[in-house]
Short mmCIF file of C-alpha atoms in Angstrom, two decimals:
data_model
loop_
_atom_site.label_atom_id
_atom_site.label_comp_id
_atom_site.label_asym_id
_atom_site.label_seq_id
_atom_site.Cartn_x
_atom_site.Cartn_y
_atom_site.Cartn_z
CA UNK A 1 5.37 8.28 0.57
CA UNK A 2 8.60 7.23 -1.36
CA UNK A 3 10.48 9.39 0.20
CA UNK A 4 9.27 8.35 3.89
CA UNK A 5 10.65 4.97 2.89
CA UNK A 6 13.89 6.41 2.11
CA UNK A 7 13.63 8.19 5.80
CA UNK A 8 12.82 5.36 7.48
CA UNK A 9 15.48 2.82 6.23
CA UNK A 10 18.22 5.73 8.07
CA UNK A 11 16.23 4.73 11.57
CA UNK A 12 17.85 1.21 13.10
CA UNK A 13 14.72 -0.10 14.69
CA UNK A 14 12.21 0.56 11.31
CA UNK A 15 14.91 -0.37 9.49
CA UNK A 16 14.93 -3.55 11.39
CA UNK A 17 11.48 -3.91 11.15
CA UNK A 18 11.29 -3.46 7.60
CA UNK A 19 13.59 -6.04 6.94
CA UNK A 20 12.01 -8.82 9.38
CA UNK A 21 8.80 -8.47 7.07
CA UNK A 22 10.87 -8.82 4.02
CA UNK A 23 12.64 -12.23 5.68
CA UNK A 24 9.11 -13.30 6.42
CA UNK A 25 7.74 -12.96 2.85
CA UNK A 26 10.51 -14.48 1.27
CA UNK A 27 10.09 -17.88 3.85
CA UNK A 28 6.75 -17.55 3.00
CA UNK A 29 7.66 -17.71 -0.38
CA UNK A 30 9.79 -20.46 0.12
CA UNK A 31 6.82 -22.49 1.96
CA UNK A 32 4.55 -22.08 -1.41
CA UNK A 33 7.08 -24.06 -3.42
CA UNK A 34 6.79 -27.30 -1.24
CA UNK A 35 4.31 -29.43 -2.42
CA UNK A 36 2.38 -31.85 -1.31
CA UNK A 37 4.04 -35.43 -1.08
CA UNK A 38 2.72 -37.59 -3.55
CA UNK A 39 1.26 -34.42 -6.11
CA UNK A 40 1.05 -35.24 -9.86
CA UNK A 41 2.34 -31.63 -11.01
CA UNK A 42 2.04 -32.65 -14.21
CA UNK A 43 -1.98 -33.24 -13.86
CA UNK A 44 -2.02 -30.03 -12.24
CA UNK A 45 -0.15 -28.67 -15.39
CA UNK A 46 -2.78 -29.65 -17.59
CA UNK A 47 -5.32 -28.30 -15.35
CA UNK A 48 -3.93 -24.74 -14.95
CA UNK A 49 -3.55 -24.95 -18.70
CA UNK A 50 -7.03 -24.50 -19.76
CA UNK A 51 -7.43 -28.00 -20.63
CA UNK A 52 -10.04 -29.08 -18.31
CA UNK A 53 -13.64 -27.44 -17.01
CA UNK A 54 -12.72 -25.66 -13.86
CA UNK A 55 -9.04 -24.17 -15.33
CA UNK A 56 -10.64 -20.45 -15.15
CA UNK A 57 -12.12 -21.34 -11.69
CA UNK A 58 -8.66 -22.51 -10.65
CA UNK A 59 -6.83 -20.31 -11.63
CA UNK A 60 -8.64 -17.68 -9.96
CA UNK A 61 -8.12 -19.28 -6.63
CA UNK A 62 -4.01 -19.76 -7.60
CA UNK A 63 -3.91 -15.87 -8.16
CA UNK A 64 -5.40 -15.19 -4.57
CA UNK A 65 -3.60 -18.38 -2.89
CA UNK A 66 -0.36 -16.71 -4.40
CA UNK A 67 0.76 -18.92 -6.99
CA UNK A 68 0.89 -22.13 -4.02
CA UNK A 69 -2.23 -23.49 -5.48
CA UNK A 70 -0.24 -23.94 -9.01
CA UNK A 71 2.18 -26.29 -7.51
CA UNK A 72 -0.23 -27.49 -4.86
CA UNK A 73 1.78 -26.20 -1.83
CA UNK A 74 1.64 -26.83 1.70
CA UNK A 75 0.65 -23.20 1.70
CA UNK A 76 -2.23 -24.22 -1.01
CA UNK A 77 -4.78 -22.64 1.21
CA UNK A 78 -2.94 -19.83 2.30
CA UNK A 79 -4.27 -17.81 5.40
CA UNK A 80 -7.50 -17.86 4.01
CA UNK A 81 -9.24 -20.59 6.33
CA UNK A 82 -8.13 -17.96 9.17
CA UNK A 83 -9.63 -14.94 8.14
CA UNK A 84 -13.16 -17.19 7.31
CA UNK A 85 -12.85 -17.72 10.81
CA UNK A 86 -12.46 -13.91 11.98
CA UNK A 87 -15.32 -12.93 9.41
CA UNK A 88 -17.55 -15.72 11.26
CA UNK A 89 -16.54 -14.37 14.69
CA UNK A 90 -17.18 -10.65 13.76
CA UNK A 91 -20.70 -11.59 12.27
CA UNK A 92 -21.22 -13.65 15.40
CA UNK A 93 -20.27 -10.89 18.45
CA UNK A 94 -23.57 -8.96 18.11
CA UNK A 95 -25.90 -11.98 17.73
CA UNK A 96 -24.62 -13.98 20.68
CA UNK A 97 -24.32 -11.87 23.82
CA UNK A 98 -21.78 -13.56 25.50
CA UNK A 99 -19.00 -12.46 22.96
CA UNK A 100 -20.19 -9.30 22.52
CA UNK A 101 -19.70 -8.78 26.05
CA UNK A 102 -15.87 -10.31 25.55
CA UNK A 103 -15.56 -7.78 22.83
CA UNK A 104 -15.96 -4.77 25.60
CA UNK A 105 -13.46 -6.03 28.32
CA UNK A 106 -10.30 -4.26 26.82
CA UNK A 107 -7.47 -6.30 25.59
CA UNK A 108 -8.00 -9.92 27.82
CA UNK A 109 -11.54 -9.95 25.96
CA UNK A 110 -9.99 -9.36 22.94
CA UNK A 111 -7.16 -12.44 23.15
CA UNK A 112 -9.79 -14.67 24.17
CA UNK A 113 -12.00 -13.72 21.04
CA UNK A 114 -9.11 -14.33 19.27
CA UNK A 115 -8.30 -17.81 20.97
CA UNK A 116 -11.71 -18.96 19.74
CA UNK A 117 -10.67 -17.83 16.13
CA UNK A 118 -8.23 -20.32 16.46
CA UNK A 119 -9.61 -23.18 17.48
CA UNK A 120 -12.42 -22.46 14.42
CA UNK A 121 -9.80 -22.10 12.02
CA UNK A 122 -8.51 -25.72 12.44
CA UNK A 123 -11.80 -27.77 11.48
CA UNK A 124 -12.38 -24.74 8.50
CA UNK A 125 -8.83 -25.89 7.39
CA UNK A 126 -9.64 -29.20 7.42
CA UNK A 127 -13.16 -28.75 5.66
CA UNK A 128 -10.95 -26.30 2.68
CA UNK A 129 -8.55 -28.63 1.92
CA UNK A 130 -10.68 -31.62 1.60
CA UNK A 131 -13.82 -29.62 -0.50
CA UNK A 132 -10.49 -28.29 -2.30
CA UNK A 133 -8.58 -31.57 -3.41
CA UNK A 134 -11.78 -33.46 -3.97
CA UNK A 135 -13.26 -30.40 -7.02
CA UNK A 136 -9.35 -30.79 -8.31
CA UNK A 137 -10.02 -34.47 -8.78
CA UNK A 138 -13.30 -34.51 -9.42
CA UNK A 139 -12.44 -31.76 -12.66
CA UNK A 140 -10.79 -34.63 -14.13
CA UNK A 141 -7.23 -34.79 -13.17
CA UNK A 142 -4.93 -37.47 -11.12
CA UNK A 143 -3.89 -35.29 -8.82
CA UNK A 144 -2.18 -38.19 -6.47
CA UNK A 145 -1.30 -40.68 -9.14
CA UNK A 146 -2.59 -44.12 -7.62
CA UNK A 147 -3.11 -42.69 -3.88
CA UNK A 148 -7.06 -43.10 -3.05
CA UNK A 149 -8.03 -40.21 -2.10
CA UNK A 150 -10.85 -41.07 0.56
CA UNK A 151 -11.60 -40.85 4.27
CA UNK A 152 -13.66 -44.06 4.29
CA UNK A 153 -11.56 -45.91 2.22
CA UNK A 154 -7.89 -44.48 2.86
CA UNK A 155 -8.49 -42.63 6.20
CA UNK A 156 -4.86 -42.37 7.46
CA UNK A 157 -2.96 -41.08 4.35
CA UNK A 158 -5.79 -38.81 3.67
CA UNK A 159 -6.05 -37.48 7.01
CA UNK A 160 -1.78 -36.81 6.28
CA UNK A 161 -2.03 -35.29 3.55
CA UNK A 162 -5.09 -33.13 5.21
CA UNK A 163 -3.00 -32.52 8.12
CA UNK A 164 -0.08 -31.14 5.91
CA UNK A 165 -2.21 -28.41 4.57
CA UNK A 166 -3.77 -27.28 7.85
CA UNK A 167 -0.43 -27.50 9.55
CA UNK A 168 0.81 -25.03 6.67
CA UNK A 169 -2.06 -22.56 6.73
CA UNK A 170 -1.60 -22.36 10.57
CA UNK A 171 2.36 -21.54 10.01
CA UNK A 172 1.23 -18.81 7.79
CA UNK A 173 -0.90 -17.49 10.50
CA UNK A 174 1.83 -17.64 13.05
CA UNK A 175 4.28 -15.91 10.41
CA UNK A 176 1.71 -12.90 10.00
CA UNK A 177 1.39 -12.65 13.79
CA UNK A 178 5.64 -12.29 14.64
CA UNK A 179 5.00 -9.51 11.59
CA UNK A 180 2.44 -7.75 13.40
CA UNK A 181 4.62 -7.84 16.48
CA UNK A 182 7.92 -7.22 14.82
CA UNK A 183 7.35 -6.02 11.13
CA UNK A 184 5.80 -3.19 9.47
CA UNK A 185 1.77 -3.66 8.16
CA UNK A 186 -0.81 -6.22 9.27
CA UNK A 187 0.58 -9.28 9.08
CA UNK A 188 -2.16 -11.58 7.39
CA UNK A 189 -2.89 -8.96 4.91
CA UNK A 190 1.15 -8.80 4.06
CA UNK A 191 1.17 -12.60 3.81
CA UNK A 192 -1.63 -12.24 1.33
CA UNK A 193 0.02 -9.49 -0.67
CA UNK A 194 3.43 -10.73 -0.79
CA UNK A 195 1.60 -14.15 -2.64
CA UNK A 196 -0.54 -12.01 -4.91
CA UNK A 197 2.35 -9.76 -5.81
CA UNK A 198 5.19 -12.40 -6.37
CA UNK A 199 2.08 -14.52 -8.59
CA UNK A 200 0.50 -11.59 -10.48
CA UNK A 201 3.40 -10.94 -13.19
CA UNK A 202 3.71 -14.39 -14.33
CA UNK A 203 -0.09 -14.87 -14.85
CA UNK A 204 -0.08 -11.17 -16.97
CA UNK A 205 2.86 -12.59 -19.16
CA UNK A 206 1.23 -15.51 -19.66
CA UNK A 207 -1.73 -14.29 -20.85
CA UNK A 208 -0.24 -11.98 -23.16
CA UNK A 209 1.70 -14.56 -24.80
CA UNK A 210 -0.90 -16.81 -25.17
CA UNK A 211 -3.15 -15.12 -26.01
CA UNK A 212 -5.21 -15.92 -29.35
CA UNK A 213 -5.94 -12.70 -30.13
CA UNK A 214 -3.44 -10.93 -32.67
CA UNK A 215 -3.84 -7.60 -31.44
CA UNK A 216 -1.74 -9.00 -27.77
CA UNK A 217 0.45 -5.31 -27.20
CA UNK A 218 -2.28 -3.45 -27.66
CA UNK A 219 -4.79 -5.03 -25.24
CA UNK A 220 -1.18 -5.42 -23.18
CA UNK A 221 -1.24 -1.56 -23.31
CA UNK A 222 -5.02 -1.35 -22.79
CA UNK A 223 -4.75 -3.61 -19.80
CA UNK A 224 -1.80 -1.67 -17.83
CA UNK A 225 -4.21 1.63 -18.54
CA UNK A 226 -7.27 0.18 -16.99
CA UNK A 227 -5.15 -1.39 -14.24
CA UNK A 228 -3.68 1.91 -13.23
CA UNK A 229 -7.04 3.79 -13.50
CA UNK A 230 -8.27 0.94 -11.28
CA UNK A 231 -5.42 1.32 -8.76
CA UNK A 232 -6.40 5.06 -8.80
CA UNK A 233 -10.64 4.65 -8.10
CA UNK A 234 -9.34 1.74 -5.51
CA UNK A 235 -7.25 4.37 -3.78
CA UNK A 236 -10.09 6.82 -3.86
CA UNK A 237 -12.36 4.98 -2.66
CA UNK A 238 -10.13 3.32 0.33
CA UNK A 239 -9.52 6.87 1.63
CA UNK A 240 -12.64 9.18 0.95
CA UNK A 241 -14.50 9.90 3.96
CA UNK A 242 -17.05 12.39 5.23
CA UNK A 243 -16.20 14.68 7.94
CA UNK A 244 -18.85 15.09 10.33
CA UNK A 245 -18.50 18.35 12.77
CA UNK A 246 -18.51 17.77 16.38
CA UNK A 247 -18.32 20.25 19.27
CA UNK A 248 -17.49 19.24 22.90
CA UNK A 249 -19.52 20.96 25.36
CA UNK A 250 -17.39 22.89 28.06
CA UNK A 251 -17.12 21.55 31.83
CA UNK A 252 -16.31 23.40 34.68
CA UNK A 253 -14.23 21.67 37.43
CA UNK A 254 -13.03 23.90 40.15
CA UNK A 255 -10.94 26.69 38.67
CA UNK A 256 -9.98 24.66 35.27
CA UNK A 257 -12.45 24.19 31.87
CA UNK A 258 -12.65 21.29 30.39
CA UNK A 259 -13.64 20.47 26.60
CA UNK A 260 -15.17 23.11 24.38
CA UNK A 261 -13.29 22.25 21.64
CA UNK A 262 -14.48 21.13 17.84
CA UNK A 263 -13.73 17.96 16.24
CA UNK A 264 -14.75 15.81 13.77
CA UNK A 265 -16.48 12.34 12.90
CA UNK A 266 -14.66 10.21 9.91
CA UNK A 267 -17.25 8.45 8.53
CA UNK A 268 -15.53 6.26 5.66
CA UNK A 269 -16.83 5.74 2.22
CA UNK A 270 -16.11 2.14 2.00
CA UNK A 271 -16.12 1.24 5.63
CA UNK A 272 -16.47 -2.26 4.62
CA UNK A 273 -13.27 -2.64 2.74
CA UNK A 274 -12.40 -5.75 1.10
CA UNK A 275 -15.41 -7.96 2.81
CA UNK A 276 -17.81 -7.76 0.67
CA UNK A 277 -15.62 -8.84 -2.22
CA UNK A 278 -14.65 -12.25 -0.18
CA UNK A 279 -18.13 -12.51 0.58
CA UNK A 280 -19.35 -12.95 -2.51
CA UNK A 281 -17.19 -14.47 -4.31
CA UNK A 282 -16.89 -17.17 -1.58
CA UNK A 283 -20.62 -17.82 -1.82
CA UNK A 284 -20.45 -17.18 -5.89
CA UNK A 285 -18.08 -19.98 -5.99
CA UNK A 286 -19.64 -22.39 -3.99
CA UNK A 287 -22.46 -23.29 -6.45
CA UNK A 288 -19.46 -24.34 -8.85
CA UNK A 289 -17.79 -25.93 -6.51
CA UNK A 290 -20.77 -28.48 -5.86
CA UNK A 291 -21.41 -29.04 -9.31
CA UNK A 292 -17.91 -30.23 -9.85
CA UNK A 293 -19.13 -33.17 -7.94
CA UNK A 294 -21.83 -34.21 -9.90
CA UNK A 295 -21.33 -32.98 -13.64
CA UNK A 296 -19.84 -35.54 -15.96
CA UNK A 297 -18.65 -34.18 -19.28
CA UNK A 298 -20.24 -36.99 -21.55
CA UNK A 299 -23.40 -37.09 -18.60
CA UNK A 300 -27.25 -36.59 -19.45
CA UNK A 301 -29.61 -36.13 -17.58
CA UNK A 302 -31.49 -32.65 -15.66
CA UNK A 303 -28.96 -32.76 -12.61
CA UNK A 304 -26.37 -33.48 -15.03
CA UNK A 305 -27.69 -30.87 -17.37
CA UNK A 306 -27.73 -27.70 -14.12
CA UNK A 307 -24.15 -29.09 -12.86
CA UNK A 308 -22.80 -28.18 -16.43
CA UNK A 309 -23.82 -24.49 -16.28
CA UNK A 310 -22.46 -23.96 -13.36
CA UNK A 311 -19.28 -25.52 -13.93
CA UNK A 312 -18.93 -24.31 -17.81
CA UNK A 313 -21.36 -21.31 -17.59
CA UNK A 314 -21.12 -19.61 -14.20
CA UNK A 315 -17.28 -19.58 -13.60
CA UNK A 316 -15.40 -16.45 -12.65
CA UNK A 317 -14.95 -15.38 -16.17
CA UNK A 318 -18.42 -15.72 -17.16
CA UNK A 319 -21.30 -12.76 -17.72
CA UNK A 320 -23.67 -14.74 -15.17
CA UNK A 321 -21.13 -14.78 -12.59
CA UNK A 322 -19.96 -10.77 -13.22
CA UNK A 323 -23.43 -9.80 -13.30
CA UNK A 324 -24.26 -11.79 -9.40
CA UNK A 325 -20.97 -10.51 -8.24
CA UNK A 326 -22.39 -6.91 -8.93
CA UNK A 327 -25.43 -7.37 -7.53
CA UNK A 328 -23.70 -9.45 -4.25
CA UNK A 329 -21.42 -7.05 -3.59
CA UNK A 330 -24.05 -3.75 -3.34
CA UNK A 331 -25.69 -5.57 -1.12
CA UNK A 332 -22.94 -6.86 1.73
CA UNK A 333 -21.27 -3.47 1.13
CA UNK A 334 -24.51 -1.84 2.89
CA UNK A 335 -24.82 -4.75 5.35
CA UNK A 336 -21.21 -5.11 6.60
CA UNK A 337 -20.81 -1.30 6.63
CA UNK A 338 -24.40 -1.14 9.13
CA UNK A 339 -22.59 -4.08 11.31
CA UNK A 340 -19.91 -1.69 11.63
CA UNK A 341 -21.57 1.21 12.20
CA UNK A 342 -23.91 -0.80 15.33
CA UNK A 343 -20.94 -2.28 16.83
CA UNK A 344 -18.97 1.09 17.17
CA UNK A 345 -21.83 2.80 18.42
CA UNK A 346 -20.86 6.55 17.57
CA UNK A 347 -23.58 8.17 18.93
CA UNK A 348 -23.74 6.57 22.62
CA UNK A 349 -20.27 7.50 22.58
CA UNK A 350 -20.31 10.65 21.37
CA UNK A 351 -23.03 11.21 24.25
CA UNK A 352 -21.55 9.74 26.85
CA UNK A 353 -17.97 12.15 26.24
CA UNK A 354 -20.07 15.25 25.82
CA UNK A 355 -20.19 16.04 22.07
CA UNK A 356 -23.07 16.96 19.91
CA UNK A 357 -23.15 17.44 16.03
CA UNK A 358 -24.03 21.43 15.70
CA UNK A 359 -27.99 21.57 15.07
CA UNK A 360 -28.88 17.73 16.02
CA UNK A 361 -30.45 16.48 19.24
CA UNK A 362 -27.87 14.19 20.98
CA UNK A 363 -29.20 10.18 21.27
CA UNK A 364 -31.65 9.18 18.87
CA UNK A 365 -31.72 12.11 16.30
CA UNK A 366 -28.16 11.95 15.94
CA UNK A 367 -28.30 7.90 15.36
CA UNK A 368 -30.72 8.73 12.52
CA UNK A 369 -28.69 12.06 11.01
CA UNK A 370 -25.57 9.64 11.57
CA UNK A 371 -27.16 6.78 9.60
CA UNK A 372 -28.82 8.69 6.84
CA UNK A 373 -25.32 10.19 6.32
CA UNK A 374 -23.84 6.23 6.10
CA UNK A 375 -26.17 5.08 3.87
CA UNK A 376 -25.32 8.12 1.29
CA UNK A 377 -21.71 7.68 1.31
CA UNK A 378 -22.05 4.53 1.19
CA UNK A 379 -23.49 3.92 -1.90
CA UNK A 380 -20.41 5.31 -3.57
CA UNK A 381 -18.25 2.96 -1.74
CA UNK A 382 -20.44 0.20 -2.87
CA UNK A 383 -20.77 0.56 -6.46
CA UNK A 384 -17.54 1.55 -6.60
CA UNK A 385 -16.53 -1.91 -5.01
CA UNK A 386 -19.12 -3.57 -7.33
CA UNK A 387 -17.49 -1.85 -10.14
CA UNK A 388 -14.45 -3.19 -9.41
CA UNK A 389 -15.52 -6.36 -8.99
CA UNK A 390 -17.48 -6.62 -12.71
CA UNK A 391 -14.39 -4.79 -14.44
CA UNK A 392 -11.78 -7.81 -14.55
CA UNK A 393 -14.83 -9.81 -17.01
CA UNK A 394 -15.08 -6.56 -19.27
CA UNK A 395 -11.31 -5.85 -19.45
CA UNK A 396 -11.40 -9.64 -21.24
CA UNK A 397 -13.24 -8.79 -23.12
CA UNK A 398 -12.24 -5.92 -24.57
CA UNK A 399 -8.38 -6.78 -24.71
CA UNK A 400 -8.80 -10.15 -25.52
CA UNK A 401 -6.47 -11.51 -22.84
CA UNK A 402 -8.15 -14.43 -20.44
CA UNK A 403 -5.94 -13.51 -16.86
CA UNK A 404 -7.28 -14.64 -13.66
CA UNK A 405 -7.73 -10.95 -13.03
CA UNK A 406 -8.66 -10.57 -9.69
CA UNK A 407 -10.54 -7.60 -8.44
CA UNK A 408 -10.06 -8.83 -4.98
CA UNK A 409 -6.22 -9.32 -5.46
CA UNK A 410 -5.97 -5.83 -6.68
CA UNK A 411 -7.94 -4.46 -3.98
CA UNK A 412 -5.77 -6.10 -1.28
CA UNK A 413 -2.61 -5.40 -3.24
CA UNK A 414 -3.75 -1.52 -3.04
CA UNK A 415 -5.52 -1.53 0.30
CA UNK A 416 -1.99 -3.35 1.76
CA UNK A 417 0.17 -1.11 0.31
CA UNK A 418 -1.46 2.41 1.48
CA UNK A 419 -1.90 1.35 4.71
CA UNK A 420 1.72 0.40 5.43
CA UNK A 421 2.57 3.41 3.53
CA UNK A 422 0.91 5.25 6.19
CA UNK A 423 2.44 3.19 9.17
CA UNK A 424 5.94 4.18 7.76
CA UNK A 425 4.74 8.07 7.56
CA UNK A 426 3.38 7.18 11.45
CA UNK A 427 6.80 6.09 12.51
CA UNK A 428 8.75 9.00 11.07
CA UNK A 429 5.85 11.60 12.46
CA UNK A 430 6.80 10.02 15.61
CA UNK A 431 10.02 10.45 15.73
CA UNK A 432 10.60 13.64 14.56
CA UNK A 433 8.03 14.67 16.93
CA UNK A 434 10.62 12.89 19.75
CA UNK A 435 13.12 14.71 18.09
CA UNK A 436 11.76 17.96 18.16
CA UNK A 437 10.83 17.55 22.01
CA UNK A 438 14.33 16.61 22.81
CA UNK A 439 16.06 19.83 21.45
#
């Protein structure tokens, strides 16, 4: 893979391309150190510090936000209120039959689906960012000095300040779409990688440093061994699939033969990918999120009393929250990867081209062989993923060191970098094979 890199900065146009996506990342990068006007960042200081309730909770959602959240950005929410939006759409094209019918008219169906992901993502923004600044404040920090923050009471500079942080999450999204156009990798999922990468470090350094523990370079050690086994079972796990054997049956048209040939089905072993992850952890989160709006650190009382476990006891570092992440993540593995699986509808097409897996019926027994097959491989993929996701919770606890060690980051961070890995190899396969044709 290394050395495709080296091949393809010798090419003008990949090299080109290549460096577009690196001018991108570093504006992007730029973008996350503007903060909002009027941001205490020395409230948020104290926050991110571990001083306060919801510091583990926070700085969770800085690791995936890229660091922006730290400083409170304009890029605070990152591309995230965007890809809530496609996840919405995608659950919603086989329930409503008007976009499912979009989804099968070719490329115009296609840009409309994705007109309507737009026009979601703007009210999601706006919902984010408010839920978001209101748990900061309500955690127990300043965050605006004297500003009110309030859209009853202060409508117009908190519908600004809103504004501001929509306006940036929507530049991010119209950064990741010149990369798909011009750049190398999917452009949302680059944006997302360059702000995990860039953040990651800093957050490992700091944790070893401050760490309580006295035993810091060996749980340092232990940590960059588990990490790389991680990276290794991620990588695994991304690219295992099951080959399925398919034969074409032969045609006869006039004096030529057409088909006859063997193939094969890929049927991934996490066909899911990183959903399931976001999934639950979005909906894990949530409860805490509420609670930061009623609990009250010196409060009594029974609401009082269930707001404080979920904001002290059911954080992302917590045994409550690892163990529900586990269980969450089995589950929307096997339900995303059956969404999939309808909406591609492998063995209609497979019927409709003239193939047949050797020794099934076509149509209905082959929907049944095909889905007994997907639910077998794709229990590996999900407790690998669920594995994944509990590990960050026992590496703390083994090493000592409290990170915001994201399972999601480092499946994105992974997932990103193989697949543009392989777009690189793509471009070189290509042309050599020009090359070839030429001589």
């Amino acid at each position: 893979m290394l050395q495709a890199v080296v091949n393809a900065l010798k090419i003008a146009e990949v090299r080109k391309k290549i460096l577009f996506t690196l001018m991108m990342l570093v504006i992007f990068r730029f973008i996350a150190a503007i903060p909002v006007p009027g941001v205490d960042t020395a409230e948020l200081d104290r926050l991110f510090n571990g001083q306060l309730p919801l510091s583990d909770l926070a700085n969770f959602l800085n690791l995936l936000s890229g660091g922006a959240l730290r400083q409170f950005s304009v890029a605070a929410m990152g591309v995230y209120p965007y890809i809530t939006a496609q996840i919405i759409m995608q659950l919603l094209i086989p329930l409503i039959p008007a976009l499912e019918q979009l989804s099968k008219e070719g490329e115009q169906g296609r840009n409309r689906i994705q007109r309507y992901q737009y026009f979601l993502t703007v009210p999601l923004a706006y919902l984010q960012g408010y839920g978001q600044i209101k748990s900061l404040i309500n955690s127990g920090i300043n965050l605006f000095g004297t500003l009110n923050f309030s859209i009853t009471q202060n409508f117009f500079q908190t519908f600004s300040i809103l504004t501001i942080m929509v306006a940036g999450s929507m530049f991010l999204v119209w950064m990741g779409e010149l990369i798909d156009e011009r750049g190398i990798g999917n452009g949302l999922s680059m944006i997302i990688f360059g702000g995990i990468v860039t953040a990651l470090p800093s957050m490992v350094y700091q944790a070893i440093t401050t760490s309580s523990s006295g035993n810091n370079v060996i749980g340092g050690i232990l940590l960059l061994i588990v990490t790389l086994a991680t990276v290794v079972g991620i990588v695994l796990i991304t690219e295992g699939q099951r080959r399925i054997p398919v034969q074409y049956a032969k045609r006869v048209r006039g004096n030529k033969v057409y088909g006859g040939q063997s193939s094969h089905l890929p049927l991934k072993v996490n066909m899911a990918g990183m959903i399931p992850l976001i999934f639950a952890q979005s909906i894990l989160i949530f409860p805490s999120t509420v609670a930061s709006y009623f609990w009250k650190p010196d409060g009594t009382g029974f609401l009082n009393g269930i707001a404080n476990f979920f904001v002290n006891s059911f954080g992302p570092n917590g045994l409550a929250f690892t163990l529900a992440m586990f269980v969450l993540v089995l589950l929307f593995t096997y339900f995303y990867a059956l969404v999939m699986f309808n909406q591609q509808n492998l063995p209609e097409m497979l019927q409709r081209n003239g193939g047949f897996i050797p020794g099934i019926r076509p149509g209905r027994n082959t929907e049944v062989y095909l889905t007994k097959v997907l639910n077998r491989i794709t229990l590996i993929g999900a407790v690998g993923l669920a594995v994944v996701a509990a590990l960050p919770y026992f590496v703390q606890q083994i090493t000592g060191l409290q990170i915001g060690f994201s399972s999601t980051g480092l499946l994105i961070v992974v997932g990103v970098a193989v697949d543009t890995m392989r777009q690189l190899e793509a471009q070189m396969m290509m042309r050599n094979y020009e090359g070839f044709i030429s001589r």
